[in-house]
Coordinates of C-alpha atoms in Angstrom, one line a residue:
M1 CA -10.2 13.4 48.8
D2 CA -9.1 14.5 45.3
R3 CA -5.6 14.3 44.1
A4 CA -4.8 18.0 44.6
N5 CA -5.9 17.8 48.3
L6 CA -4.1 14.6 48.8
R7 CA -0.9 16.1 47.3
A8 CA -1.3 19.1 49.6
A9 CA -1.8 16.8 52.6
V10 CA 1.4 14.9 51.7
I11 CA 3.4 18.2 51.4
D12 CA 2.0 19.5 54.7
T13 CA 3.0 16.3 56.4
L14 CA 6.4 16.5 54.8
R15 CA 6.8 20.1 56.1
V16 CA 6.4 18.8 59.7
I17 CA 9.6 16.8 59.1
A18 CA 11.4 19.2 56.9
P19 CA 10.0 22.7 57.4
E20 CA 12.4 24.1 54.8
V21 CA 10.5 22.3 52.0
E22 CA 9.2 24.7 49.3
E23 CA 6.3 23.2 47.4
G24 CA 7.3 25.0 44.2
E25 CA 10.8 23.3 44.3
L26 CA 9.4 19.8 44.6
R27 CA 9.4 17.7 41.4
D28 CA 6.6 15.2 41.3
D29 CA 8.6 12.6 39.4
R30 CA 11.9 12.7 41.2
P31 CA 12.9 10.6 44.2
L32 CA 11.3 12.4 47.2
R33 CA 13.8 11.4 49.8
E34 CA 16.7 12.7 47.7
Q35 CA 14.9 16.0 47.0
V36 CA 14.2 16.7 50.6
D37 CA 17.3 14.9 52.0
L38 CA 15.4 12.7 54.4
D39 CA 17.3 10.2 56.5
S40 CA 15.7 6.9 57.5
M41 CA 14.3 8.3 60.8
D42 CA 12.8 11.3 58.9
W43 CA 11.3 9.0 56.4
L44 CA 9.8 6.8 59.1
N45 CA 8.4 9.9 60.8
F46 CA 6.9 11.1 57.4
I47 CA 5.2 7.7 57.0
I48 CA 3.8 7.9 60.5
G49 CA 2.6 11.4 59.9
L50 CA 0.8 10.3 56.7
H51 CA -0.8 7.4 58.7
E52 CA -2.0 9.8 61.4
R53 CA -3.2 12.5 59.1
L54 CA -5.0 10.3 56.6
D55 CA -5.7 7.2 58.7
V56 CA -4.0 5.0 56.1
D57 CA -1.9 2.0 57.1
I58 CA 1.3 1.9 55.1
P59 CA 3.0 -1.5 55.6
E60 CA 6.8 -1.5 55.6
A61 CA 6.8 -3.8 52.6
D62 CA 5.2 -0.9 50.6
Y63 CA 7.7 1.8 51.5
R64 CA 9.6 1.1 48.2
Q65 CA 6.5 2.1 46.3
L66 CA 6.7 5.6 47.7
A67 CA 9.7 6.8 45.7
S68 CA 8.4 10.1 44.3
L69 CA 5.7 12.6 45.3
N70 CA 3.5 11.3 42.5
A71 CA 4.0 7.7 43.7
V72 CA 3.1 8.7 47.3
V73 CA -0.1 10.4 46.0
D74 CA -1.0 7.5 43.8
Y75 CA -0.4 5.0 46.6
L76 CA -2.4 6.9 49.1
A77 CA -5.3 7.5 46.6
A78 CA -5.5 3.8 46.0
R79 CA -5.4 3.0 49.7
L80 CA -8.1 5.5 50.5
Q81 CA -10.2 3.9 47.8
G82 CA -9.7 0.5 49.3
A83 CA -7.4 -0.9 46.7
P84 CA -4.9 -3.5 48.1
S85 CA -1.2 -2.7 47.8
E86 CA 0.9 -4.6 45.3

């Protein structure tokens, strides 16, 4: 899956949790949770949604790596290519 498709999958998954999200308003480099105002339960549901959609395990220890939209896409791209998490 290329980066553009991966980004679209992340945003689609995010919209399940926060349907009001407008793709054009998201900044790739800003804290994602703050932009979308996700509480901890929403965040967990987002992570579960990514796991289910992309079949990627995201260990809780890696959650801090998912700070921005770019970081989520980078992390998932690495995981899909088989790179171990840091």
